[in-house]
Short mmCIF file of N, CA and C in Angstrom, two decimals:
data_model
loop_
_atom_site.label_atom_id
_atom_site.label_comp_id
_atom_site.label_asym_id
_atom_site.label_seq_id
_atom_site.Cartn_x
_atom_site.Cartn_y
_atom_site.Cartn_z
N UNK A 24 0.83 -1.18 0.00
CA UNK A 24 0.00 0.00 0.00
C UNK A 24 0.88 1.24 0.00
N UNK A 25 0.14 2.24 0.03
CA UNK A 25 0.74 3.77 -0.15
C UNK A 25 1.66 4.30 0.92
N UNK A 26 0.58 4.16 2.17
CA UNK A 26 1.81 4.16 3.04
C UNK A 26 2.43 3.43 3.53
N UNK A 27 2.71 2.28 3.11
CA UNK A 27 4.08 1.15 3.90
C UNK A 27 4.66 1.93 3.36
N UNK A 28 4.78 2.08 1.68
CA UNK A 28 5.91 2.40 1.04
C UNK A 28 6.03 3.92 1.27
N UNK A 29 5.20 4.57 1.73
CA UNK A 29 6.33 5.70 2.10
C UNK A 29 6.74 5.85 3.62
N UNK A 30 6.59 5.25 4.11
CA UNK A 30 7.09 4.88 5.61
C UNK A 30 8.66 3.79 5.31
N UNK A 31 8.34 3.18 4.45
CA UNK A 31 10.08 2.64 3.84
C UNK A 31 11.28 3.71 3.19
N UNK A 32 10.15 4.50 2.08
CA UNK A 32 11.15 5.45 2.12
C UNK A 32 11.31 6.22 2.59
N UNK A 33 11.07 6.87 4.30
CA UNK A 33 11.18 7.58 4.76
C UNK A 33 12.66 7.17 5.64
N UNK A 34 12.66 5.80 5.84
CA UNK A 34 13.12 5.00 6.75
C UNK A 34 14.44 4.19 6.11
N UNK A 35 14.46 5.12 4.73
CA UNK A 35 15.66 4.55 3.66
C UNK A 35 16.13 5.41 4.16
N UNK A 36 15.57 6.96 3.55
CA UNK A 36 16.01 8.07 3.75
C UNK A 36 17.02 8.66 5.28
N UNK A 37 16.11 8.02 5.87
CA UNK A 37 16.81 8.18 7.74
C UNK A 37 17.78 7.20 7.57
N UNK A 38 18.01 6.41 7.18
CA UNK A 38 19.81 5.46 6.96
C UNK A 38 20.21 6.26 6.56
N UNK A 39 20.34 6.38 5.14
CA UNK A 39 21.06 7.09 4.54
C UNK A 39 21.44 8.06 5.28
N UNK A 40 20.77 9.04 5.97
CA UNK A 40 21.43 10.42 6.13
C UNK A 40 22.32 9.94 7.36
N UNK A 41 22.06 9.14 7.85
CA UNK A 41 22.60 8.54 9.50
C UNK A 41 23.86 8.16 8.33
N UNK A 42 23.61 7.44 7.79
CA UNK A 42 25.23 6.98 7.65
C UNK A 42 25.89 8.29 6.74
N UNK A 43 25.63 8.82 6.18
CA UNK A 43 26.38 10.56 5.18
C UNK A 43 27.00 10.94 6.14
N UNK A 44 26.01 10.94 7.47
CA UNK A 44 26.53 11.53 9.45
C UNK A 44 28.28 11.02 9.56
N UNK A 45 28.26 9.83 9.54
CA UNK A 45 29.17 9.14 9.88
C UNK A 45 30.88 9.73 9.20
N UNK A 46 31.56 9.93 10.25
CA UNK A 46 32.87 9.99 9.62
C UNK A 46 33.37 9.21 8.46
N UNK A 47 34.27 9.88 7.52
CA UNK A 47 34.65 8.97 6.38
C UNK A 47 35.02 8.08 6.40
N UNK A 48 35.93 7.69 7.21
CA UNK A 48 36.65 5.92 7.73
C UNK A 48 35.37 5.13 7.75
N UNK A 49 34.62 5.25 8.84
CA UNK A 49 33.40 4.36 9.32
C UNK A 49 32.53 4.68 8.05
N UNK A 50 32.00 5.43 7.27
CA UNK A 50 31.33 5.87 6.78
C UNK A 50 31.83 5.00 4.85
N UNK A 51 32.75 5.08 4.94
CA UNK A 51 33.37 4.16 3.69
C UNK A 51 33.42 2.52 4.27
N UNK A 52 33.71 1.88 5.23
CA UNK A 52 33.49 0.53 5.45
C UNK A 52 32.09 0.47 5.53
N UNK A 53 31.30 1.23 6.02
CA UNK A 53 29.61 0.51 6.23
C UNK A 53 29.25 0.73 4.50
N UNK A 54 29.41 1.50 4.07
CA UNK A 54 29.18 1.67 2.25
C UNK A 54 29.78 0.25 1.72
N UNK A 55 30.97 0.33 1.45
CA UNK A 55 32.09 -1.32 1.12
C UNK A 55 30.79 -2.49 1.85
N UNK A 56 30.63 -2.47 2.97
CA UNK A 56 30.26 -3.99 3.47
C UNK A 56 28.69 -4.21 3.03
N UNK A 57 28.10 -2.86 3.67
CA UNK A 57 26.36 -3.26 3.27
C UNK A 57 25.77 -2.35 1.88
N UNK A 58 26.44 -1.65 0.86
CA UNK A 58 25.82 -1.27 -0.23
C UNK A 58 26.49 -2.22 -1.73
N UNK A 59 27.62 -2.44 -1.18
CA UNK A 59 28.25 -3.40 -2.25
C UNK A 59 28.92 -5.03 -1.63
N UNK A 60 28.46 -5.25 -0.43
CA UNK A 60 28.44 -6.74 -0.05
C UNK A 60 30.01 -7.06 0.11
N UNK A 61 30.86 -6.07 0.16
CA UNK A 61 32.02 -7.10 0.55
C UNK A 61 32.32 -7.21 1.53
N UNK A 62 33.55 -8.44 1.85
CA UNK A 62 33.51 -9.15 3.10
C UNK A 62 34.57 -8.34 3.92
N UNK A 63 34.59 -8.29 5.09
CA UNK A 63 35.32 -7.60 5.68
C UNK A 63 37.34 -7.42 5.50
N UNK A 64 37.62 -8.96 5.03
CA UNK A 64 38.88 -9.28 4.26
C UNK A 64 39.09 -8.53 3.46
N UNK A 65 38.34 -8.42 2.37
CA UNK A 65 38.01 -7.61 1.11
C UNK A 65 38.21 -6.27 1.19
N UNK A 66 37.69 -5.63 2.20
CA UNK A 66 37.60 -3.90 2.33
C UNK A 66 38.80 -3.92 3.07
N UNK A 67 39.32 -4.56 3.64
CA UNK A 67 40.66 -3.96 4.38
C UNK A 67 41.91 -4.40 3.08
N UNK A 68 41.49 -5.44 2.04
CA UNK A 68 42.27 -5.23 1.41
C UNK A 68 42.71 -4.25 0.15
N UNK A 69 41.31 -3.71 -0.30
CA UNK A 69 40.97 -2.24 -0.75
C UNK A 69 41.17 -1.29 -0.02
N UNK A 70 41.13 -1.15 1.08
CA UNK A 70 41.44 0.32 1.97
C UNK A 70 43.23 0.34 2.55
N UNK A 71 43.10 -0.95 2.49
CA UNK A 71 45.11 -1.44 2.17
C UNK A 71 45.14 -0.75 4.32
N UNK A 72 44.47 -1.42 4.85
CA UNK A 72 44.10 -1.49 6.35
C UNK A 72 43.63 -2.56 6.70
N UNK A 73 44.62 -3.21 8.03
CA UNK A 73 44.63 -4.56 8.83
C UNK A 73 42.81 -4.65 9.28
N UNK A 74 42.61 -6.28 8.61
CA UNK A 74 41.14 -6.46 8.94
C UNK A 74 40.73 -6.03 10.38
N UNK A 75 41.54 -5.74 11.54
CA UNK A 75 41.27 -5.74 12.98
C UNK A 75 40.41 -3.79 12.93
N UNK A 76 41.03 -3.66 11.83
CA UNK A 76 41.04 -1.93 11.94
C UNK A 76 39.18 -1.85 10.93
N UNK A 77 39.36 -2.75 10.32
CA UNK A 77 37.97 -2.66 9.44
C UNK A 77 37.04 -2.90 10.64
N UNK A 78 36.99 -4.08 11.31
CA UNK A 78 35.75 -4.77 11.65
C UNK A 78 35.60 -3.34 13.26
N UNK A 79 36.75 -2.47 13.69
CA UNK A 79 36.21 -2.14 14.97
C UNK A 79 35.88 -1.01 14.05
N UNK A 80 36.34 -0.38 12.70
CA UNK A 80 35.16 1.01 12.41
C UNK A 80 34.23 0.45 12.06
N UNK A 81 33.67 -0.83 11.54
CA UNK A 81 32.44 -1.43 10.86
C UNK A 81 31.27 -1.30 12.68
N UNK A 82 31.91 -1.89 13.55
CA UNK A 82 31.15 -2.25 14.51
C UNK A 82 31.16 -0.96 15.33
N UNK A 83 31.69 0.32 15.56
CA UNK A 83 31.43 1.67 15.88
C UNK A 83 30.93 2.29 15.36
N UNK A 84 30.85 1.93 13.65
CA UNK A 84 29.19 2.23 13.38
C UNK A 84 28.63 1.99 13.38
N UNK A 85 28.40 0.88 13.47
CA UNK A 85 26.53 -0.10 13.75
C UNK A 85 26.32 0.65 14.85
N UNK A 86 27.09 0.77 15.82
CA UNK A 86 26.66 1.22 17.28
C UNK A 86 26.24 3.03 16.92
N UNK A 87 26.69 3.39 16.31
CA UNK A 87 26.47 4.91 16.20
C UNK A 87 25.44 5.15 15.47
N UNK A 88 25.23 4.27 14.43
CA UNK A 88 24.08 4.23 13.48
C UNK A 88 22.48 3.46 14.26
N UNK A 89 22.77 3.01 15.11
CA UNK A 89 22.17 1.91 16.19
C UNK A 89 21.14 3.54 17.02
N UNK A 90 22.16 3.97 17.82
CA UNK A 90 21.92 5.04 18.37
C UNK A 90 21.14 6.38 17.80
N UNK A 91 21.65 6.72 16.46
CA UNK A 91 21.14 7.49 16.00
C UNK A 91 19.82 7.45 15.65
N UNK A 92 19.69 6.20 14.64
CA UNK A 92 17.85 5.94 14.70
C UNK A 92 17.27 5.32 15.73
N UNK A 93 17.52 4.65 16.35
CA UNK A 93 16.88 4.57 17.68
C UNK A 93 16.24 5.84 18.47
N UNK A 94 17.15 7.18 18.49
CA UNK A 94 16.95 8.60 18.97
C UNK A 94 16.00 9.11 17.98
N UNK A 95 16.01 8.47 16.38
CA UNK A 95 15.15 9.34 15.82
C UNK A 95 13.79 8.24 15.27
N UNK A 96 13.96 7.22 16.35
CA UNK A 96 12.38 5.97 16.59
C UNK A 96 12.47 5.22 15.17
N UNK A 97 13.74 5.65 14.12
CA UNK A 97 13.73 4.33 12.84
C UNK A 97 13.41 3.51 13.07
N UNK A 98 13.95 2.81 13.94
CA UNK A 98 14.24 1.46 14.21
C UNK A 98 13.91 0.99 15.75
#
């Protein structure tokens, strides 16, 4: 119906801007892992940075991105 779908894209829209939020480091691994699917190996070997360094900006943003829509009831 009419409004699921604009309650989805409202709720695209609120990711998106939550993650644009995000510093470039964190903000380029959550892009790499969840808009183009690669594996965490993968982006540290494109960002030419030790996987230990990918997975703690990947997981300081879930948490920041976690927080943010949570504060703004996304999710």
């Amino acid at each position: 119906s009419v409004g699921e779908s604009a309650e989805e894209d409202l709720r695209l829209w609120a990711v998106a801007d939550a993650v644009a939020a995000l510093g470039a480091g964190k903000r380029v691994v959550v892009v790499l892992h969840y808009w183009l699917d690669l594996p965490i190996d993968e982006i540290a070997g494109v960002l030419a940075l030790p996987v230990g360094t990918v997975a703690s900006r990947l997981s300081r943003a879930r948490a920041k991105l976690r927080t943010v829509l949570e504060e703004q009831r996304v999710v």
